[in-house]
Amino acid sequence: MLDVIIDKIKKQKLDVDLELIKKAYELAEKAHKDQYRESGEPYLMHPVEVALITIELGLDTDTICAALLHDVVEDTDYTYEDIKNMFNPQIAFLVEGVTKLGKIEYKSKEEQQAENIRKMLVAMANDVRVILIKLADRLHNMRTLKYLPPHKQKEKAQETLDIFAPLAHRLGISKIKWELEDLCLRYLKPEEYYDLVNKVQKKRVEREKELNEIIEILKNKLAQAGITADIEGRPKHFYSIYRKMVFKNKTFDQIFDLLAVRVIVDTVRDCYAALGIVHTLWKPIPGRFKDYIAMPKPNMYQSLHTTVIGPGGQPFEIQIRTWEMHRTAEYGIAAHWKYKEGIQSDDLGDRLKWLREIIEFQKQTSDAREFMETVKIDLFSDEVFVFTPKGTVIDLPVDSTPIDFAYRIHTDIGNKCVGAKVNGKMVPLDYKLKTGDIVEIITSSTSKGPSRDWLNIAKSSQAKNKIKQYFKRIYKEENIEKGKELIEKELRRQKIPYDDAMKNDVIEIVLKRFNYAQIDDLYATIGSGALSPSLVVGKIKEELFKEKEEPKVITEIDQKRESRRERKREGIKHGVEVKGEKDLLVRFAKCCNPVPGDDIIGFITKGRGVSVHRKDCTNFKHLSEVEPNRVIEVNWTGEHTSSFIADIQIQAVDRTGLLADITNTIVNSKVSVKAINARTNRKNTATIQLSLEVLNTEQLEK
């Protein structure tokens, strides 16, 4: 087996360290001794086959060694440190990156799969060779899938189709992508697969003569023009035919591009010259020409594609590319090791931006299902290419909207987006962008930010992630205030002085105990309801006792002073007593906005004091029916000196100056307007809703 590896390296003309590869082979042979695969073959066959695939891809010494050793850490007694000491840190990192997470219990198989994919993608971001080994590993496993039980075959095939084939496509390695997809189809849809194999074989025999005729004519014409070219027929892959039949709802007989002609020339100039000759020989089909040389795909693929009517009247696809483009089309990112002697991390920046977006998203979510769905969308989606008004090309997933485009340009552009123009015309934000569209985003400095509906409209994980971050930030500020309030209330309840609780040595231990870097993060979690304030205060109390400092008892004067501080913080001297108690935390319900003079009633909330409602409030009626034991009597005390918000609605016959007259009347009554919303209907009726700042019902009635 070692001779086979060395022969393959010589055939591929790779400049590698044969001694180090031999050492890796010997360790793999020793480590996997007495281990066998499901097929009954020695286990060593698998790492050797994986190494042969990496050699075929033209990879370097470290990658070939890591391919030979990729299962050693996972399946034998050797460790990461052993590999690092025996070889080098790069080989150890590659082996570790490919190794699955082991010895951890997960709630579900999906969660385990998600964690393994997360680990692999993060390792891949540091060194893309991790995924090249993983793809080679998966390709050999798929080639030998017949030895596994049927349920395992389907499970592996589905995972490969969802994750690994799209990864190969994203990296431009069509040689691996096509084989993986065809093998997946064979196990997931065996009847359809073998039916296609038979039909394609028959059709190929029928069209072979026509194909040879086209190749012969083209060879002669290109030679006459002085263009050196290699021309061959390229059969369409089974999975590609199957997808076209399913997604475009076509029968097998309606698919004409089962065979394509590939023309490989020396220069880009020859590509366009050859295209001109093709179009003079045969009539091109409108709308079927694609120039991927001027506008390469994100996976670096370049080629000219055109579909023409052949000599027999049947459509034929012709692809034209240079040898360099052909190598990149077959081997993708791997081609750069073989022909450019390694690839620098800077060169990978633009090519792997989709990977950075996925990794950024995985930091934001712990939901395995959501993460896997996002990975599948980002990997598997085809792209559309759209332009900025200045002509910059932006690639987005198919069905992307102006929202995706806005967030791809800049987060602030997305957050301030209020509209969009496509090709100079206004479009709704859920408009689906098409290749070639020129997109202009309209922003406003007074924009209230993204809407939650945008999460359903956006297609790309980048846009969804940015929208979620926006809401997380907005709600975090509210939750910090609420959390702080709850902690202070709990400290008072347990008679612990606030200053003692917030001492640096105490609070640092508490933050460490709950895994938070800053006090605001702790407050935000408490405010969101995810952490109990009594649990946190319990830990604070425990630390204070450890210091042998009995928490000093807050006197009655301290309590009154703290209550006054609290009311000052809220900005409300509410003048409401609850069953004779004046110092309880009281909030006025936003649903009915009670003002002094209204008949009121209280409802004890969970963690936010007593909520005061008007007695005729429909929300309160519902709450009192569900939990009558939390209803409590409340009364106005006559101490109210602050203002209250009250809402009124006006309906009027619409006329010019109506709104100005109404607002002037209110201002003359010395009442402040806090918010206003006005609209008219077709019957010339205006509806105006106002939020006013009043002292009591008397002022409101006036």
CSV table of C-alpha atoms in Angstrom, one decimal, residues 110-111 114 118 358 361-362 364-378 455 461 464-465 468:
chain,number,residue,atom,x,y,z
A,110,GLU,CA,-29.2,16.5,15.6
A,111,GLU,CA,-27.4,18.4,18.4
A,114,ALA,CA,-24.5,20.3,14.8
A,118,ARG,CA,-19.5,23.6,14.2
A,358,ILE,CA,-21.8,30.9,9.2
A,361,PHE,CA,-24.0,33.0,13.2
A,362,GLN,CA,-23.0,29.9,15.2
A,364,GLN,CA,-25.2,33.7,18.2
A,365,THR,CA,-27.3,30.6,18.4
A,366,SER,CA,-27.3,27.5,20.7
A,367,ASP,CA,-30.2,26.0,18.9
A,368,ALA,CA,-28.9,22.9,16.9
A,369,ARG,CA,-31.9,22.8,14.5
A,370,GLU,CA,-31.7,26.5,13.7
A,371,PHE,CA,-27.9,26.2,13.2
A,372,MET,CA,-28.2,23.2,10.9
A,373,GLU,CA,-31.0,24.8,8.8
A,374,THR,CA,-28.8,28.0,8.4
A,375,VAL,CA,-25.8,25.9,7.3
A,376,LYS,CA,-27.9,24.0,4.7
A,377,ILE,CA,-29.3,27.3,3.3
A,378,ASP,CA,-25.9,29.0,3.1
A,455,LEU,CA,-36.6,37.9,9.8
A,461,SER,CA,-28.0,34.1,7.5
A,464,LYS,CA,-31.0,37.5,9.9
A,465,ASN,CA,-28.0,37.5,12.2
A,468,LYS,CA,-31.3,39.5,15.7
